[in-house]
């Protein structure tokens, strides 16, 4: 088996497992949206903390 054949075989297995996981856990179909929401809340928390710190309402 050549390296490219091995690589293709691994890609097929990984893709098949990804499809199986998405069938088993349908929420994974919204993976990008979930990640965006987590990113947004993290950013909002960082901005809020920075504003409170700059206004001396939050101690170091």
N, CA and C atoms as an extended XYZ file, in Angstrom:
180
Properties=species:S:1:pos:R:3:atomname:S:1:resname:S:1:resid:I:1 pbc="F F F"
N         0.850       -1.176        0.000 N   UNK     1
C         0.000        0.000        0.000 CA  UNK     1
C         0.899        1.244        0.000 C   UNK     1
N         0.658        2.148       -0.921 N   UNK     2
C         1.467        3.365       -0.985 CA  UNK     2
C         1.000        4.360        0.075 C   UNK     2
N         1.815        5.392        0.281 N   UNK     3
C         1.461        6.403        1.274 CA  UNK     3
C         0.155        7.105        0.921 C   UNK     3
N        -0.049        7.402       -0.345 N   UNK     4
C        -1.287        8.086       -0.743 CA  UNK     4
C        -2.508        7.187       -0.542 C   UNK     4
N        -2.351        5.900       -0.752 N   UNK     5
C        -3.455        4.963       -0.508 CA  UNK     5
C        -3.752        4.870        0.982 C   UNK     5
N        -2.705        4.850        1.793 N   UNK     6
C        -2.896        4.820        3.248 CA  UNK     6
C        -3.608        6.079        3.717 C   UNK     6
N        -3.181        7.212        3.177 N   UNK     7
C        -3.804        8.488        3.539 CA  UNK     7
C        -5.277        8.500        3.153 C   UNK     7
N        -5.583        8.049        1.965 N   UNK     8
C        -6.976        8.003        1.496 CA  UNK     8
C        -7.815        7.070        2.364 C   UNK     8
N        -7.252        5.945        2.748 N   UNK     9
C        -7.946        4.982        3.610 CA  UNK     9
C        -8.261        5.613        4.969 C   UNK     9
N        -7.288        6.303        5.546 N   UNK    10
C        -7.488        6.961        6.843 CA  UNK    10
C        -8.555        8.043        6.720 C   UNK    10
N        -8.517        8.836        5.642 N   UNK    11
C        -9.515        9.884        5.443 CA  UNK    11
C       -10.919        9.308        5.351 C   UNK    11
N       -11.064        8.171        4.670 N   UNK    12
C       -12.381        7.532        4.553 CA  UNK    12
C       -12.889        7.077        5.913 C   UNK    12
N       -12.006        6.492        6.715 N   UNK    13
C       -12.399        6.018        8.048 CA  UNK    13
C       -12.815        7.187        8.931 C   UNK    13
N       -12.012        8.251        8.929 N   UNK    14
C       -12.318        9.419        9.763 CA  UNK    14
C       -13.632       10.057        9.329 C   UNK    14
N       -13.845       10.178        8.032 N   UNK    15
C       -15.093       10.753        7.518 CA  UNK    15
C       -16.293        9.899        7.914 C   UNK    15
N       -16.160        8.595        7.804 N   UNK    16
C       -17.256        7.692        8.178 CA  UNK    16
C       -17.574        7.806        9.663 C   UNK    16
N       -16.550        7.905       10.492 N   UNK    17
C       -16.777        8.060       11.930 CA  UNK    17
C       -17.439        9.401       12.235 C   UNK    17
N       -17.060       10.440       11.514 N   UNK    18
C       -17.692       11.745       11.688 CA  UNK    18
C       -19.168       11.701       11.346 C   UNK    18
N       -19.501       11.026       10.271 N   UNK    19
C       -20.910       10.874        9.868 CA  UNK    19
C       -21.672       10.087       10.930 C   UNK    19
N       -21.059        9.024       11.447 N   UNK    20
C       -21.714        8.207       12.478 CA  UNK    20
C       -21.952        9.024       13.747 C   UNK    20
N       -20.970        9.837       14.134 N   UNK    21
C       -21.141       10.677       15.325 CA  UNK    21
C       -22.260       11.691       15.135 C   UNK    21
N       -22.332       12.280       13.945 N   UNK    22
C       -23.388       13.265       13.689 CA  UNK    22
C       -24.771       12.615       13.673 C   UNK    22
N       -24.861       11.360       13.252 N   UNK    23
C       -26.144       10.649       13.313 CA  UNK    23
C       -26.509       10.340       14.757 C   UNK    23
N       -25.503        9.971       15.554 N   UNK    24
C       -25.753        9.614       16.952 CA  UNK    24
C       -26.054       10.846       17.803 C   UNK    24
N       -25.361       11.951       17.530 N   UNK    25
C       -25.538       13.194       18.278 CA  UNK    25
C       -25.885       14.312       17.296 C   UNK    25
N       -27.166       14.485       16.975 N   UNK    26
C       -27.572       15.466       15.963 CA  UNK    26
C       -27.171       16.905       16.292 C   UNK    26
N       -26.934       17.201       17.565 N   UNK    27
C       -26.539       18.566       17.920 CA  UNK    27
C       -25.218       18.949       17.265 C   UNK    27
N       -24.415       17.966       16.891 N   UNK    28
C       -23.141       18.247       16.223 CA  UNK    28
C       -23.339       18.861       14.842 C   UNK    28
N       -24.553       18.765       14.308 N   UNK    29
C       -24.832       19.411       13.027 CA  UNK    29
C       -24.822       20.932       13.158 C   UNK    29
N       -24.893       21.426       14.399 N   UNK    30
C       -24.885       22.864       14.668 CA  UNK    30
C       -23.574       23.284       15.322 C   UNK    30
N       -22.518       22.563       15.040 N   UNK    31
C       -21.228       22.769       15.678 CA  UNK    31
C       -20.707       24.199       15.480 C   UNK    31
N       -20.842       24.752       14.301 N   UNK    32
C       -20.355       26.108       14.043 CA  UNK    32
C       -21.132       27.138       14.853 C   UNK    32
N       -22.445       26.990       14.930 N   UNK    33
C       -23.260       27.931       15.694 CA  UNK    33
C       -22.937       27.842       17.183 C   UNK    33
N       -22.760       26.641       17.683 N   UNK    34
C       -22.417       26.460       19.094 CA  UNK    34
C       -21.079       27.129       19.393 C   UNK    34
N       -20.112       26.935       18.528 N   UNK    35
C       -18.803       27.562       18.705 CA  UNK    35
C       -18.892       29.076       18.664 C   UNK    35
N       -19.711       29.612       17.768 N   UNK    36
C       -19.871       31.062       17.662 CA  UNK    36
C       -20.506       31.640       18.920 C   UNK    36
N       -21.486       30.947       19.483 N   UNK    37
C       -22.135       31.410       20.716 CA  UNK    37
C       -21.138       31.409       21.870 C   UNK    37
N       -20.353       30.350       21.990 N   UNK    38
C       -19.342       30.284       23.049 CA  UNK    38
C       -18.334       31.417       22.881 C   UNK    38
N       -17.896       31.656       21.650 N   UNK    39
C       -16.954       32.737       21.376 CA  UNK    39
C       -17.549       34.091       21.748 C   UNK    39
N       -18.809       34.326       21.378 N   UNK    40
C       -19.473       35.593       21.680 CA  UNK    40
C       -19.550       35.838       23.181 C   UNK    40
N       -19.994       34.832       23.952 N   UNK    41
C       -20.105       35.015       25.394 CA  UNK    41
C       -18.741       35.196       26.050 C   UNK    41
N       -17.728       34.525       25.552 N   UNK    42
C       -16.379       34.704       26.082 CA  UNK    42
C       -15.892       36.125       25.820 C   UNK    42
N       -16.109       36.599       24.607 N   UNK    43
C       -15.705       37.957       24.255 CA  UNK    43
C       -16.474       38.987       25.076 C   UNK    43
N       -17.772       38.781       25.253 N   UNK    44
C       -18.581       39.693       26.065 CA  UNK    44
C       -18.077       39.719       27.503 C   UNK    44
N       -17.707       38.572       28.044 N   UNK    45
C       -17.167       38.512       29.398 CA  UNK    45
C       -15.843       39.238       29.513 C   UNK    45
N       -14.984       39.086       28.516 N   UNK    46
C       -13.689       39.781       28.541 CA  UNK    46
C       -13.870       41.292       28.461 C   UNK    46
N       -14.767       41.743       27.592 N   UNK    47
C       -15.014       43.181       27.454 CA  UNK    47
C       -15.615       43.741       28.736 C   UNK    47
N       -16.580       43.041       29.310 N   UNK    48
C       -17.198       43.483       30.561 CA  UNK    48
C       -16.166       43.579       31.674 C   UNK    48
N       -15.332       42.575       31.806 N   UNK    49
C       -14.295       42.583       32.831 CA  UNK    49
C       -13.323       43.735       32.607 C   UNK    49
N       -12.928       43.973       31.361 N   UNK    50
C       -12.003       45.067       31.059 CA  UNK    50
C       -12.612       46.415       31.404 C   UNK    50
N       -13.872       46.631       31.054 N   UNK    51
C       -14.538       47.899       31.355 CA  UNK    51
C       -14.642       48.099       32.863 C   UNK    51
N       -15.028       47.067       33.592 N   UNK    52
C       -15.119       47.178       35.052 CA  UNK    52
C       -13.755       47.468       35.668 C   UNK    52
N       -12.707       46.853       35.153 N   UNK    53
C       -11.357       47.069       35.674 CA  UNK    53
C       -10.893       48.493       35.383 C   UNK    53
N       -11.132       48.973       34.158 N   UNK    54
C       -10.717       50.330       33.780 CA  UNK    54
C       -11.453       51.374       34.609 C   UNK    54
N       -12.708       51.129       34.940 N   UNK    55
C       -13.514       52.065       35.735 CA  UNK    55
C       -13.321       51.875       37.233 C   UNK    55
N       -12.344       51.076       37.636 N   UNK    56
C       -12.008       50.819       39.044 CA  UNK    56
C       -13.182       50.236       39.831 C   UNK    56
N       -14.017       49.476       39.166 N   UNK    57
C       -15.108       48.793       39.843 CA  UNK    57
C       -14.765       47.336       40.106 C   UNK    57
N       -13.609       46.925       39.626 N   UNK    58
C       -13.140       45.558       39.801 CA  UNK    58
C       -11.674       45.635       40.193 C   UNK    58
N       -11.353       45.067       41.343 N   UNK    59
C        -9.967       45.157       41.802 CA  UNK    59
C        -9.109       44.084       41.144 C   UNK    59
N        -7.828       44.354       41.135 N   UNK    60
C        -6.882       43.397       40.557 CA  UNK    60
C        -6.693       42.311       41.530 C   UNK    60
